[in-house]
XYZ file of C-alpha atoms in Angstrom:
367
model
C 0.000 0.000 0.000
C 1.328 3.426 -0.979
C 1.711 6.051 1.727
C 1.263 9.818 1.473
C 1.243 12.469 4.157
C -2.138 13.994 3.368
C -5.271 13.269 1.349
C -7.903 15.932 0.657
C -11.347 14.849 -0.567
C -13.087 17.199 -2.983
C -11.588 19.439 -5.677
C -13.923 22.393 -5.276
C -12.545 25.805 -4.400
C -12.199 24.923 -0.694
C -10.553 21.539 -1.276
C -8.157 23.073 -3.793
C -7.237 25.845 -1.350
C -6.591 23.306 1.415
C -4.495 21.044 -0.811
C -2.524 24.078 -1.972
C -1.845 25.218 1.596
C -0.664 21.753 2.605
C 1.593 21.445 -0.448
C 3.100 24.897 0.101
C 3.778 23.890 3.714
C 5.880 21.005 2.425
C 3.325 18.256 2.960
C 3.002 15.434 0.444
C -0.640 15.755 -0.624
C -3.047 13.961 -2.951
C -6.339 15.671 -3.810
C -8.992 13.124 -4.792
C -12.108 14.075 -6.740
C -15.003 11.862 -7.840
C -15.753 13.874 -10.981
C -13.634 14.116 -14.076
C -12.754 17.791 -13.564
C -12.192 20.272 -10.754
C -14.944 22.527 -9.445
C -18.018 20.760 -10.846
C -20.142 20.991 -7.668
C -21.028 23.934 -5.430
C -18.060 25.931 -6.713
C -19.404 25.931 -10.279
C -22.860 27.209 -9.292
C -22.297 30.269 -7.120
C -22.793 34.017 -7.572
C -18.982 34.453 -7.782
C -19.220 37.216 -5.176
C -16.359 38.208 -2.876
C -18.281 38.984 0.312
C -17.197 41.653 2.773
C -18.334 39.867 5.965
C -21.490 41.786 6.845
C -24.202 39.230 7.478
C -22.638 36.734 9.846
C -22.961 36.532 13.619
C -20.022 38.242 15.361
C -17.696 35.598 16.729
C -18.823 32.959 14.229
C -16.459 31.086 11.935
C -18.278 32.574 8.953
C -17.583 36.102 10.196
C -13.938 35.481 11.078
C -13.007 33.477 7.988
C -14.930 35.679 5.553
C -13.145 38.858 6.671
C -9.732 37.167 6.703
C -10.463 35.320 3.486
C -11.655 38.404 1.621
C -8.349 40.226 2.167
C -6.363 37.111 1.278
C -8.460 36.451 -1.820
C -8.044 39.954 -3.248
C -4.279 39.671 -2.719
C -4.168 36.199 -4.298
C -6.177 37.292 -7.340
C -3.915 40.279 -7.866
C -0.703 38.273 -7.546
C -1.926 35.384 -9.739
C -3.718 37.344 -12.453
C -7.154 35.957 -11.574
C -9.999 38.048 -12.979
C -11.772 40.021 -10.273
C -13.249 43.445 -9.591
C -13.971 45.302 -6.354
C -17.197 46.799 -7.719
C -19.069 47.310 -4.445
C -22.565 46.400 -3.317
C -25.732 48.143 -2.198
C -28.037 46.313 0.225
C -31.328 48.103 -0.297
C -34.317 48.791 1.952
C -37.708 49.262 0.348
C -39.269 50.796 3.480
C -38.470 52.492 6.769
C -38.927 49.153 8.564
C -36.269 47.569 6.366
C -33.902 50.467 7.046
C -33.772 49.304 10.671
C -32.486 45.967 9.356
C -29.757 47.794 7.434
C -28.637 49.373 10.696
C -28.478 45.918 12.264
C -26.401 44.660 9.339
C -24.061 47.650 9.633
C -23.542 46.873 13.315
C -22.859 43.218 12.464
C -20.341 44.244 9.848
C -18.571 46.681 12.187
C -18.360 43.996 14.897
C -16.814 41.653 12.330
C -14.170 44.180 11.312
C -15.816 45.544 8.155
C -14.960 49.197 8.634
C -16.016 50.794 5.345
C -19.822 50.453 5.448
C -22.070 53.478 4.916
C -25.841 53.847 5.251
C -27.271 56.022 2.471
C -30.697 57.600 2.176
C -32.713 57.001 -0.980
C -31.370 60.060 -2.777
C -27.749 59.135 -2.069
C -28.374 55.569 -3.220
C -29.927 56.836 -6.464
C -26.943 59.126 -6.973
C -24.848 55.967 -7.223
C -27.418 53.877 -9.104
C -30.109 56.074 -10.725
C -32.313 53.118 -11.725
C -32.922 52.176 -8.078
C -36.189 52.906 -6.313
C -35.401 52.408 -2.615
C -35.900 54.030 0.778
C -32.272 53.563 1.888
C -29.210 51.422 1.247
C -26.149 50.048 2.977
C -23.087 50.588 0.780
C -20.268 48.020 0.939
C -17.375 49.192 -1.244
C -15.183 46.163 -0.479
C -17.607 43.610 -1.963
C -16.499 42.312 -5.337
C -16.740 39.594 -7.977
C -14.270 36.945 -9.106
C -13.773 34.484 -11.946
C -14.311 31.368 -9.843
C -12.985 28.945 -12.454
C -9.864 31.052 -12.983
C -9.413 31.080 -9.202
C -9.630 27.295 -9.010
C -7.153 26.855 -11.858
C -4.701 29.164 -10.065
C -5.087 27.209 -6.807
C -4.524 23.957 -8.688
C -1.443 25.400 -10.371
C 0.108 26.410 -7.059
C -0.675 23.018 -5.536
C 0.883 21.072 -8.403
C 3.903 23.385 -8.600
C 4.531 22.592 -4.915
C 4.356 18.845 -5.581
C 0.674 18.149 -4.904
C -1.136 15.545 -7.018
C -4.700 15.742 -8.346
C -6.503 12.418 -8.844
C -9.713 12.805 -10.863
C -12.345 10.081 -11.195
C -11.376 8.830 -7.735
C -14.483 8.811 -5.494
C -13.868 8.320 -1.779
C -15.155 4.883 -0.716
C -14.123 4.745 2.944
C -11.345 5.056 5.495
C -10.164 3.103 8.508
C -8.044 4.626 11.285
C -5.037 2.694 12.543
C -1.880 3.149 14.610
C 0.036 4.505 11.580
C -2.687 6.848 10.355
C -5.691 6.236 8.111
C -6.161 3.768 5.287
C -8.231 5.330 2.507
C -10.119 3.461 -0.222
C -11.233 5.051 -3.481
C -13.504 3.689 -6.194
C -13.655 4.547 -9.859
C -12.038 2.850 -12.838
C -8.755 2.381 -10.957
C -9.511 1.891 -7.239
C -6.748 2.944 -4.876
C -5.700 1.977 -1.360
C -3.643 4.739 0.237
C -2.294 5.313 3.706
C -2.097 8.850 5.077
C -1.403 10.763 8.268
C -3.978 13.457 7.501
C -7.374 13.100 5.826
C -9.425 16.223 5.069
C -13.067 15.791 4.109
C -13.886 18.862 1.989
C -16.517 17.182 -0.159
C -19.177 19.904 -0.019
C -22.661 18.464 -0.429
C -21.251 14.947 0.007
C -19.263 15.668 3.179
C -21.773 14.214 5.700
C -22.293 11.048 3.657
C -18.560 10.520 3.257
C -17.933 11.115 6.960
C -20.268 8.195 7.701
C -17.936 5.965 5.658
C -15.048 6.582 8.058
C -14.775 3.813 10.646
C -15.157 5.119 14.175
C -16.652 8.496 13.209
C -19.225 9.258 15.945
C -22.623 9.304 14.248
C -23.946 12.108 16.435
C -21.170 14.410 15.204
C -22.202 14.072 11.569
C -24.826 16.809 11.131
C -28.075 16.336 9.285
C -27.866 18.460 6.172
C -30.741 20.191 4.419
C -30.602 21.332 0.819
C -31.517 24.886 -0.179
C -31.676 25.161 -3.945
C -30.985 28.572 -5.411
C -32.289 29.382 -8.889
C -30.752 32.065 -11.090
C -32.323 33.915 -14.000
C -30.218 35.737 -16.574
C -31.079 39.201 -17.862
C -31.378 39.476 -21.637
C -30.580 43.187 -21.792
C -27.828 45.248 -20.234
C -28.810 46.096 -16.685
C -28.584 49.786 -15.678
C -26.365 49.043 -12.661
C -22.612 49.032 -12.124
C -22.707 47.543 -8.601
C -24.241 44.470 -7.006
C -27.765 45.103 -5.682
C -29.072 43.038 -2.758
C -32.410 43.264 -0.947
C -32.498 42.609 2.791
C -31.870 38.881 3.492
C -34.616 36.271 3.591
C -34.749 32.968 5.530
C -32.181 30.583 4.024
C -30.442 33.121 1.798
C -29.460 36.693 1.064
C -32.504 37.520 -1.046
C -32.956 37.620 -4.820
C -30.141 39.934 -5.784
C -28.499 41.269 -8.882
C -24.964 40.140 -9.548
C -22.741 41.005 -12.460
C -20.064 38.935 -14.112
C -16.761 40.412 -15.211
C -18.244 41.138 -18.648
C -21.098 43.154 -17.153
C -23.800 40.533 -17.781
C -26.521 40.687 -15.127
C -28.166 37.726 -13.417
C -30.734 37.556 -10.641
C -30.832 35.045 -7.813
C -30.510 32.885 -6.011
C -33.948 32.404 -4.529
C -34.563 29.761 -1.848
C -36.242 26.472 -2.761
C -36.009 23.747 -0.121
C -35.462 20.369 -1.815
C -34.790 16.782 -0.771
C -32.831 15.733 -3.858
C -30.241 17.389 -6.056
C -31.929 18.878 -9.077
C -30.326 21.670 -11.070
C -33.187 22.391 -13.462
C -34.618 25.907 -13.196
C -38.415 25.961 -13.179
C -39.586 28.880 -15.393
C -42.645 29.218 -13.146
C -40.413 30.644 -10.411
C -39.928 33.797 -12.488
C -43.129 35.398 -11.217
C -41.990 35.457 -7.586
C -38.540 36.578 -8.648
C -39.986 39.442 -10.691
C -41.997 40.625 -7.673
C -38.841 40.636 -5.554
C -36.772 42.486 -8.169
C -39.445 45.129 -8.764
C -39.152 46.209 -5.142
C -35.842 47.855 -6.075
C -35.865 47.930 -9.911
C -39.437 48.714 -10.995
C -38.508 48.937 -14.686
C -37.565 45.264 -15.069
C -39.705 43.568 -17.726
C -41.050 40.012 -17.937
C -39.172 39.394 -21.186
C -35.876 40.462 -19.607
C -35.511 37.309 -17.509
C -34.786 33.773 -18.711
C -33.955 30.636 -16.682
C -30.224 30.435 -16.076
C -28.714 27.890 -13.710
C -29.174 26.588 -10.179
C -26.985 25.720 -7.230
C -27.585 23.959 -3.924
C -26.463 25.228 -0.534
C -25.494 22.629 2.115
C -27.399 23.902 5.143
C -26.391 22.783 8.638
C -28.938 24.087 11.165
C -27.452 25.857 14.175
C -28.337 25.036 17.781
C -32.103 25.312 18.308
C -32.458 26.388 14.701
C -30.247 29.431 15.276
C -27.729 30.973 12.872
C -25.932 28.477 10.684
C -22.159 28.397 10.792
C -19.287 26.571 9.171
C -18.384 23.338 10.970
C -14.686 22.406 10.968
C -14.052 19.322 13.105
C -10.608 18.141 14.113
C -9.483 15.272 16.358
C -10.220 17.282 19.513
C -13.918 17.071 18.559
C -14.342 13.551 17.161
C -11.317 11.716 18.577
C -9.910 10.330 15.298
C -6.276 11.300 14.868
C -5.478 12.860 11.518
C -9.074 13.527 10.415
C -10.581 16.940 9.640
C -14.229 17.204 8.516
C -15.763 20.307 6.938
C -19.556 20.553 7.010
C -21.967 23.267 5.910
C -19.420 25.144 3.816
C -21.910 27.290 1.922
C -21.638 31.031 1.304
C -19.227 32.689 2.074
C -17.156 29.563 1.384
C -15.638 30.887 -1.848
C -14.617 34.173 -0.215
C -13.278 32.293 2.816
C -11.421 29.524 0.966
C -7.873 30.671 1.743
C -8.708 31.398 5.383
C -10.431 28.012 5.714
C -7.271 26.427 4.331
C -5.172 28.222 6.946
C -7.537 26.985 9.694
C -7.211 23.369 8.500
C -3.438 23.737 8.277
C -3.341 24.961 11.880
C -5.390 21.932 13.002
C -3.079 19.620 11.067
C -0.026 21.008 12.894
C -1.412 20.168 16.354
């Protein structure tokens, strides 16, 4: 049986960032991925937004790792030539009641270390974006957008340049802890049996299921995951906005917002559709509710402007008593299995946080 120092499961943006960090730290690392290419899961179906760190509970992992990750991500994109733009975002309030929520968000952001937020009245918001019809807005100048596929290719390049190996078509089948580390089995056309000292489960939507395939993993520490599908609609004409436009958040998501890609193409979403199975088809009938949401801040949007685009699925891990959901990063101190790190519920802002998440896993691996 071949031996390596570290195995990372899942070649999405988070798994790639972790494998890169381990390789740059001098660890012998193999990144295994069930699909035939990198970034085919959650990472391929996001808004590609670099979040500032506004929404998350102060003291949470999401808050800490988003703020750290945002700074690291901008620096990485600049140094590696990854397409990105710090275009800014307006979170808009349609009424005086919603303005109070903006003030709460501003306080959250300040507590998390986001120090450049500004609450604008309706006139000031329209001075920035004349097509808006809103009561007030929270302006976040440090929010941006990124070419997520270019980011993943850059992470892969760094990992491989540092000696890391990517194994595609290698689904994780199980692992067994032992005195010398963990024995990992993969499936696929060429099944592998590998020994490792460190195993990182960064499999996104599949992370809970794969954790249950690890001998000795306490069942009560594998969270029950719910699936929140987010549908996107593309805009067939050029949108009259140069910044991201977000309504106040809704249960399960950040509201049906306008994002822009690096070419200026507008898309709306994601909405929140609770599902029990993975289904990436966009139901055209959902356009009516989306139009109603969009018209609260852009009244001139037309029915013919929107067409079904794509969908993604968020891995939701409910917080205690149904409270705020947070990232879950479990090391041996939690579950008692030496050399194992599980990542659960890595939804938004996972892309923004990827480099900071990698640093957190690296710190656990050094203990």
